[in-house]
């Protein structure tokens, strides 16, 4: 039965006067946390203790503990759920894998989560260890995992929980292309999300459940498609596309976004917001009201002191990783700011080469690295992970996308548009070469653009790899915001570079004339 969303004041008065007893539920939710147990900066990167003391930081597990506790006090019935991708993103995951995530999620009292693609980054083994450690169900409906023994007896497609004497059905979704994004292994076969959700809705409805929530790590657009293509879903808690919904600056749509009779929620990423939807159902399980907003986890939210101490304790072994030798270079790798923001530089060449090598087998032809993302040089000899992280401190992730050649030229022009300011938008590249004349008029400085040794075709669509900051319009690269098939949630660029150095060690830094200054 299609459910009706009655949001007008008149409808609410009718509901209030009816003979039925309304059921109110607060849905607290997070998504794409990516191991940000410590506070983050406004750029979603690490935030120093000094800046945190000055009130400049956001998020962190200690703030979430406080915010969730306060939200529960405001509600008679509340659930806390997650839209996936707790794994990957900081050294906490590198060291602890899913163990610290499980500990913090148990502490926060989550009721369920869905599997994100990054939960498969280290195969079914690490995911199984995480599921064994948490005290709540982990869900994924759109896959046949019956042939994977590590998942078959533990992972659920859906589940039923009770709150306030009512049954609530929860269904999980993960990206349809997770086999291309992560490492689920050959025994997990992913299926259509809409069909999977409808199948689980029908099962839950047959068991007398009339309040159904989908936890979806599939992206905002897929969530809207699932809402349009299914019946019986009341709420979709989103993830994967790091979408912020609400009426604040940067929001991509209203909170909730209504598609038919389904309310779609999303709370950005990295623990920067805690989503809170207050929803009211009548006796038939029909929603009569759905209101709320993501709550920003800024300095106004106090940090739970016990959690602060625990995260500080967990951070101690990370110093060993920062001091760990991961590679060797035969000479110093020049990452000087003045070089990397005005011409081809050794560090820029290394970063672009490393990014392109990581995804070249996916049909990607071009790598673009903003010079402002290069923060240091590396001395000759042993290379520690700490040195790599000093070069790349922003926790940017690998992004792949597709744009026509004309857009690439536009991006190159943007890169050389502020040379006198030594601006960070200057592009280091791999897979293409170009020339520029800094004395020419802005917008007409770039020439001789070649891709794979051939002149760039302005109409041809090329596969590009960069970092999530550039892809999402940072440093003036707004031409990439609407790129086709964009995926911004690959591994940390620092990890990609470290692995490339290991594979090509001892590394010899070089430049090869891929950028010509006229």
XYZ file of C-alpha atoms in Angstrom:
518
model
C 0.000 0.000 0.000
C 1.365 3.402 -0.959
C 1.931 5.537 2.080
C 0.902 9.168 2.237
C 2.994 12.005 3.541
C 0.682 14.492 5.192
C 2.687 17.584 5.956
C 0.133 20.393 5.847
C -1.172 21.922 9.035
C -4.707 20.898 8.085
C -3.655 17.301 7.667
C -1.888 17.415 11.013
C -5.047 18.664 12.731
C -7.045 15.821 11.184
C -4.426 13.389 12.391
C -4.436 14.868 15.871
C -8.189 14.468 16.082
C -8.282 10.889 14.835
C -8.947 7.897 17.017
C -5.538 6.443 16.355
C -2.462 6.818 18.528
C 0.434 8.449 16.703
C 3.873 6.877 16.948
C 6.847 9.236 16.961
C 10.389 8.180 16.141
C 13.650 10.113 16.027
C 16.086 8.809 13.414
C 19.659 9.816 14.256
C 22.094 9.039 11.481
C 25.661 9.343 10.201
C 27.343 8.286 6.981
C 30.815 8.188 5.411
C 32.605 8.672 8.743
C 35.881 7.385 7.281
C 37.754 6.880 10.551
C 37.586 10.566 11.565
C 37.759 9.764 15.275
C 39.697 12.949 15.925
C 38.276 16.411 15.141
C 38.605 17.713 11.590
C 39.233 21.146 10.096
C 36.828 23.077 7.894
C 38.615 21.386 4.995
C 37.743 17.929 6.398
C 41.430 17.277 7.157
C 43.174 16.807 10.473
C 42.784 19.633 12.994
C 45.457 20.508 15.545
C 44.782 20.470 19.256
C 45.503 24.200 19.305
C 42.854 24.891 16.679
C 40.439 22.605 18.492
C 40.961 24.541 21.716
C 40.268 27.765 19.801
C 36.965 26.351 18.528
C 38.015 25.960 14.897
C 37.421 22.213 14.577
C 34.443 19.980 13.851
C 33.333 16.444 14.526
C 35.281 13.693 16.196
C 33.890 10.787 18.159
C 33.867 12.730 21.433
C 31.469 15.337 20.032
C 29.243 12.669 18.533
C 28.936 10.976 21.934
C 27.663 14.217 23.438
C 25.358 15.045 20.534
C 23.762 11.604 20.407
C 23.196 11.601 24.160
C 21.515 15.007 23.997
C 19.372 13.996 21.009
C 18.156 10.882 22.778
C 17.062 13.012 25.729
C 14.887 15.035 23.359
C 13.005 11.978 22.123
C 10.757 9.289 23.540
C 11.866 6.855 20.843
C 15.148 7.148 18.990
C 17.327 4.964 16.788
C 20.891 5.580 15.648
C 21.891 4.191 12.251
C 24.775 4.567 9.796
C 24.844 4.788 6.002
C 28.162 2.986 5.542
C 31.871 3.705 4.979
C 33.062 3.746 8.544
C 36.303 2.271 7.175
C 39.286 3.985 5.513
C 40.511 7.555 5.502
C 43.001 8.046 8.344
C 45.879 6.240 10.035
C 43.400 4.976 12.619
C 42.016 2.649 9.972
C 45.461 1.780 8.625
C 46.473 0.611 12.099
C 43.271 -0.713 13.669
C 41.301 -1.702 10.570
C 37.716 -2.035 11.825
C 38.477 -2.526 15.514
C 38.344 1.084 16.669
C 35.285 1.748 14.516
C 33.517 -1.155 16.194
C 34.504 0.097 19.648
C 33.250 3.634 19.009
C 30.032 2.508 17.310
C 29.262 0.200 20.223
C 29.922 3.067 22.621
C 27.552 5.311 20.686
C 24.890 2.599 20.685
C 24.154 2.197 16.996
C 21.129 0.091 16.117
C 22.282 -0.908 12.605
C 24.451 0.079 9.662
C 24.739 -0.798 6.010
C 27.886 -2.016 4.306
C 29.714 0.696 2.365
C 32.114 -0.090 -0.444
C 35.101 0.797 1.774
C 34.027 -1.879 4.245
C 35.332 -4.247 1.553
C 38.692 -2.507 1.063
C 40.525 -5.292 2.874
C 38.272 -8.102 1.737
C 35.541 -10.059 3.514
C 37.978 -11.016 6.300
C 38.216 -7.550 7.854
C 34.502 -6.934 7.396
C 33.753 -10.197 9.203
C 36.019 -9.225 12.089
C 34.176 -5.931 12.373
C 30.773 -7.634 12.310
C 31.875 -10.036 15.037
C 32.933 -7.082 17.194
C 29.821 -4.895 16.920
C 26.676 -5.322 18.969
C 24.253 -4.419 16.179
C 23.278 -5.904 12.790
C 25.202 -5.046 9.612
C 23.027 -5.075 6.478
C 23.373 -5.477 2.706
C 20.400 -6.530 0.605
C 21.592 -6.077 -2.979
C 24.116 -8.883 -3.170
C 24.246 -12.640 -3.207
C 26.853 -13.461 -0.568
C 25.676 -16.997 0.101
C 28.854 -18.316 -1.536
C 31.148 -16.348 0.773
C 31.469 -18.317 4.035
C 32.827 -15.322 5.945
C 29.601 -13.412 5.305
C 26.874 -15.983 4.690
C 26.162 -16.754 8.345
C 26.548 -13.205 9.676
C 25.619 -10.491 7.179
C 21.883 -9.748 6.878
C 19.817 -8.330 4.037
C 17.332 -6.774 6.449
C 16.344 -6.915 10.089
C 13.526 -5.955 12.448
C 14.111 -3.950 15.607
C 11.576 -2.829 18.192
C 11.306 0.619 19.699
C 8.483 1.834 21.893
C 6.503 -1.339 21.278
C 6.571 -0.946 17.481
C 8.414 -2.969 14.850
C 10.770 -1.123 12.506
C 12.158 -2.798 9.405
C 15.698 -1.910 8.342
C 17.189 -2.768 4.929
C 20.792 -2.298 3.779
C 22.140 -1.196 0.378
C 25.691 -0.951 -0.956
C 26.944 0.388 -4.326
C 26.022 -1.780 -7.297
C 29.618 -1.457 -8.547
C 31.341 -2.322 -5.270
C 33.232 -5.081 -7.057
C 34.949 -2.320 -9.057
C 35.412 0.066 -6.132
C 36.758 -2.297 -3.480
C 37.808 -5.904 -2.856
C 34.747 -8.002 -1.997
C 36.257 -11.087 -3.628
C 34.766 -13.378 -6.269
C 32.069 -14.865 -4.044
C 29.943 -11.727 -3.626
C 27.655 -10.886 -6.558
C 26.013 -7.459 -6.483
C 22.480 -6.946 -7.768
C 20.057 -4.165 -8.692
C 19.266 -1.949 -5.676
C 15.595 -1.272 -6.421
C 14.770 -4.932 -6.953
C 16.636 -5.893 -3.801
C 14.864 -3.298 -1.685
C 11.421 -4.229 -2.980
C 12.088 -7.885 -2.234
C 12.977 -7.120 1.377
C 10.057 -4.686 1.761
C 7.675 -7.430 0.668
C 9.164 -9.851 3.203
C 8.970 -7.346 6.037
C 5.422 -6.347 5.157
C 4.416 -10.006 5.200
C 5.730 -10.139 8.773
C 3.473 -7.279 9.798
C 6.052 -4.477 9.618
C 4.655 -1.188 8.314
C 7.529 1.183 9.157
C 10.483 0.571 6.846
C 13.827 2.389 6.658
C 16.508 1.732 4.033
C 20.133 2.359 5.006
C 21.648 3.109 1.629
C 25.300 3.535 0.748
C 24.453 4.126 -2.888
C 24.478 7.902 -3.417
C 21.822 10.592 -3.554
C 20.815 9.946 -7.175
C 20.441 6.197 -6.650
C 18.449 6.858 -3.479
C 16.018 9.001 -5.457
C 15.732 6.279 -8.084
C 15.097 3.605 -5.453
C 12.416 5.783 -3.867
C 10.739 6.231 -7.258
C 10.989 2.564 -8.241
C 9.748 0.933 -5.032
C 6.697 1.012 -2.797
C 6.490 0.713 0.963
C 9.750 2.498 1.858
C 9.202 5.283 4.364
C 12.723 6.635 4.840
C 16.074 6.253 3.079
C 19.164 7.128 5.128
C 21.795 7.886 2.497
C 25.541 7.708 2.087
C 28.320 7.301 -0.499
C 27.915 10.652 -2.297
C 28.673 12.705 0.847
C 25.511 14.700 0.213
C 24.501 17.463 2.588
C 20.748 18.067 2.755
C 19.047 20.961 4.506
C 18.705 24.716 4.220
C 22.338 25.596 5.009
C 24.986 26.783 2.561
C 26.301 23.954 0.406
C 23.216 21.761 0.757
C 22.213 19.897 -2.395
C 18.539 19.545 -1.535
C 15.966 19.791 1.251
C 16.030 17.694 4.411
C 14.227 15.438 4.002
C 14.102 15.211 0.221
C 10.715 13.815 -0.703
C 10.398 11.472 -3.684
C 6.839 10.295 -3.843
C 6.076 9.052 -0.348
C 9.689 8.440 0.679
C 11.824 10.763 2.806
C 15.515 10.768 1.829
C 18.151 11.815 4.363
C 21.894 12.434 4.197
C 24.306 14.182 6.579
C 27.427 14.948 4.502
C 30.424 12.968 5.850
C 33.327 12.643 8.323
C 31.190 13.130 11.426
C 30.794 16.833 10.642
C 27.020 16.538 11.094
C 24.630 14.329 13.022
C 21.389 13.855 11.103
C 18.173 14.074 13.110
C 14.762 13.380 11.566
C 11.652 13.401 13.728
C 8.968 11.350 12.029
C 5.410 10.567 13.110
C 3.402 7.535 11.925
C -0.288 6.782 12.343
C -1.626 3.312 13.188
C -1.428 2.233 9.554
C 2.256 3.065 9.361
C 1.635 6.141 7.253
C 3.832 9.165 7.897
C 1.960 12.232 9.074
C 4.994 14.411 9.718
C 8.707 14.307 8.856
C 10.885 17.214 9.970
C 14.466 17.685 11.068
C 17.946 18.789 10.061
C 21.592 17.749 10.169
C 23.172 19.202 13.316
C 26.663 20.588 12.795
C 29.260 19.185 15.169
C 31.118 22.440 15.806
C 32.642 23.899 18.959
C 29.172 24.467 20.418
C 29.004 20.699 20.966
C 31.194 19.772 23.917
C 33.522 16.805 23.720
C 32.943 13.847 26.009
C 36.084 13.744 28.139
C 36.237 9.958 28.474
C 36.072 9.577 24.712
C 38.728 12.261 24.191
C 41.059 10.298 26.454
C 40.340 7.014 24.680
C 41.003 8.456 21.219
C 44.228 10.034 22.476
C 45.285 6.641 23.803
C 44.426 4.989 20.481
C 46.490 7.600 18.631
C 49.747 6.735 20.422
C 50.702 3.769 18.192
C 50.110 5.881 15.096
C 53.399 7.629 15.780
C 55.055 4.333 14.894
C 53.366 4.431 11.488
C 54.430 8.014 10.945
C 58.019 6.962 11.663
C 57.831 3.770 9.609
C 60.147 3.634 6.596
C 57.997 2.782 3.594
C 60.376 3.436 0.695
C 63.670 4.861 -0.439
C 64.581 7.618 -2.869
C 67.956 7.938 -4.582
C 67.852 11.741 -4.396
C 65.821 14.477 -2.772
C 62.371 14.945 -4.312
C 61.765 18.670 -4.821
C 58.361 19.814 -3.644
C 59.188 23.500 -3.278
C 56.115 25.697 -3.388
C 57.478 28.160 -5.945
C 58.382 25.342 -8.317
C 55.258 23.200 -7.965
C 52.934 26.175 -8.430
C 54.580 27.611 -11.547
C 56.240 24.780 -13.477
C 56.712 21.035 -13.643
C 58.302 19.880 -10.402
C 59.674 16.555 -9.244
C 57.111 16.049 -6.514
C 54.263 16.967 -8.820
C 55.492 14.466 -11.376
C 55.687 11.767 -8.706
C 52.168 12.438 -7.406
C 50.580 12.570 -10.852
C 52.405 9.417 -11.967
C 51.344 7.584 -8.817
C 47.681 8.540 -9.212
C 47.577 7.568 -12.877
C 49.324 4.247 -12.247
C 46.741 3.352 -9.598
C 43.739 3.675 -11.944
C 45.176 3.284 -15.447
C 43.659 -0.182 -15.753
C 40.224 1.455 -15.352
C 40.590 3.334 -18.626
C 41.793 6.572 -17.027
C 44.198 8.504 -19.277
C 45.034 11.735 -17.468
C 46.146 12.691 -13.953
C 45.831 16.203 -12.525
C 47.358 17.288 -9.210
C 46.998 20.842 -7.900
C 50.311 22.367 -6.880
C 48.762 23.668 -3.672
C 48.294 20.085 -2.532
C 52.087 19.602 -2.536
C 53.228 20.742 0.886
C 56.818 19.577 1.237
C 59.902 18.018 -0.293
C 61.365 14.644 0.694
C 65.035 14.169 1.518
C 67.215 11.581 -0.156
C 67.417 8.153 1.441
C 64.787 6.330 3.495
C 61.243 7.717 3.185
C 58.922 7.485 6.173
C 55.142 7.492 6.063
C 55.355 10.653 8.123
C 57.259 12.342 5.289
C 54.626 11.245 2.771
C 51.905 12.593 5.042
C 53.794 15.880 5.365
C 53.727 16.199 1.577
C 50.042 15.228 1.486
C 48.486 16.158 4.846
C 44.929 16.835 3.730
C 43.547 13.296 3.666
C 42.358 13.900 0.112
C 40.971 10.861 -1.624
C 41.498 9.663 -5.162
C 38.772 10.864 -7.552
C 38.019 9.569 -11.035
C 35.692 11.257 -13.522
C 35.061 11.856 -17.215
C 35.067 15.177 -19.091
C 35.550 16.299 -22.702
C 38.873 17.612 -23.925
C 37.499 21.162 -23.945
C 36.934 20.935 -20.182
C 40.493 19.698 -19.630
C 41.845 22.703 -21.535
C 39.594 24.958 -19.458
C 41.049 23.382 -16.313
C 44.618 23.895 -17.541
C 43.783 27.563 -18.221
C 42.452 27.862 -14.678
C 45.683 26.333 -13.423
C 47.814 29.076 -14.988
C 45.396 31.943 -14.326
C 47.054 33.161 -11.121
C 50.765 32.685 -11.724
C 51.769 35.999 -10.174
C 50.094 34.921 -6.946
C 51.916 31.552 -7.043
C 48.438 30.079 -6.570
C 47.867 26.460 -5.636
C 45.662 25.835 -8.673
C 48.639 25.257 -10.961
C 48.315 21.725 -12.351
C 50.953 19.024 -12.275
C 50.047 16.343 -14.801
C 50.558 12.821 -16.094
C 49.271 11.334 -19.332
C 49.306 14.693 -21.058
C 51.704 17.517 -21.869
C 51.044 21.201 -22.309
C 52.712 24.560 -22.736
C 51.771 27.952 -21.377
C 52.721 31.582 -21.827
C 52.403 33.488 -18.588
C 52.533 36.835 -20.371
C 49.446 36.091 -22.466
C 45.930 37.085 -21.464
C 44.293 34.961 -18.778
C 42.165 32.343 -20.488
C 44.433 32.165 -23.525
C 47.722 31.048 -22.015
C 47.672 27.310 -22.686
C 48.762 25.676 -25.949
C 50.134 22.447 -27.393
C 48.017 20.168 -25.242
C 48.801 16.526 -26.061
C 47.237 13.371 -24.612
C 49.155 10.155 -25.101
C 51.315 11.870 -27.701
C 48.387 13.072 -29.834
C 46.745 16.526 -29.897
C 43.857 16.731 -27.454
C 40.438 16.218 -29.038
C 38.159 18.904 -27.622
C 35.058 16.788 -28.233
C 36.387 13.452 -26.970
C 35.543 12.396 -23.417
C 38.637 11.483 -21.392
C 38.971 9.625 -18.109
C 40.696 11.755 -15.455
C 42.075 11.070 -11.997
C 42.660 13.801 -9.438
C 41.867 14.334 -5.764
C 38.432 14.964 -4.284
C 39.273 18.594 -3.524
C 39.951 19.447 -7.170
C 37.070 17.337 -8.498
C 34.617 19.123 -6.227
C 35.596 22.581 -7.437
C 38.454 23.523 -5.118
C 41.046 26.017 -6.440
C 38.586 27.259 -9.024
C 38.039 23.931 -10.779
C 34.272 24.366 -10.927
C 34.248 22.882 -14.424
C 34.694 19.435 -12.809
C 31.693 19.620 -10.466
C 29.317 18.318 -13.133
C 31.731 15.692 -14.499
C 30.297 12.374 -15.646
C 30.623 9.194 -13.573
C 32.504 10.984 -10.812
C 33.737 8.873 -7.919
C 35.418 10.849 -5.142
C 35.968 8.218 -2.506
C 39.021 6.247 -3.525
C 41.970 5.609 -1.222
C 43.906 8.396 0.474
C 46.295 9.934 -2.062
C 49.095 9.609 0.518
C 48.594 5.841 0.616
C 48.601 5.717 -3.183
C 51.904 7.597 -3.333
C 53.493 5.463 -0.607
C 52.550 2.279 -2.459
C 53.910 3.708 -5.715
C 57.231 4.538 -4.045
C 57.450 0.996 -2.698
C 56.725 -0.505 -6.117
C 59.270 1.731 -7.845
C 61.995 1.844 -5.240
C 64.558 3.046 -4.870
C 62.755 5.917 -6.537
C 64.687 8.349 -8.721
C 63.002 11.762 -8.952
C 62.743 13.358 -12.382
C 60.986 15.776 -14.684
C 60.545 15.042 -18.379
C 59.286 18.187 -20.038
C 55.579 17.474 -19.732
C 55.009 21.154 -18.897
C 56.724 23.767 -21.092
C 57.020 27.413 -20.057
C 57.148 29.750 -23.067
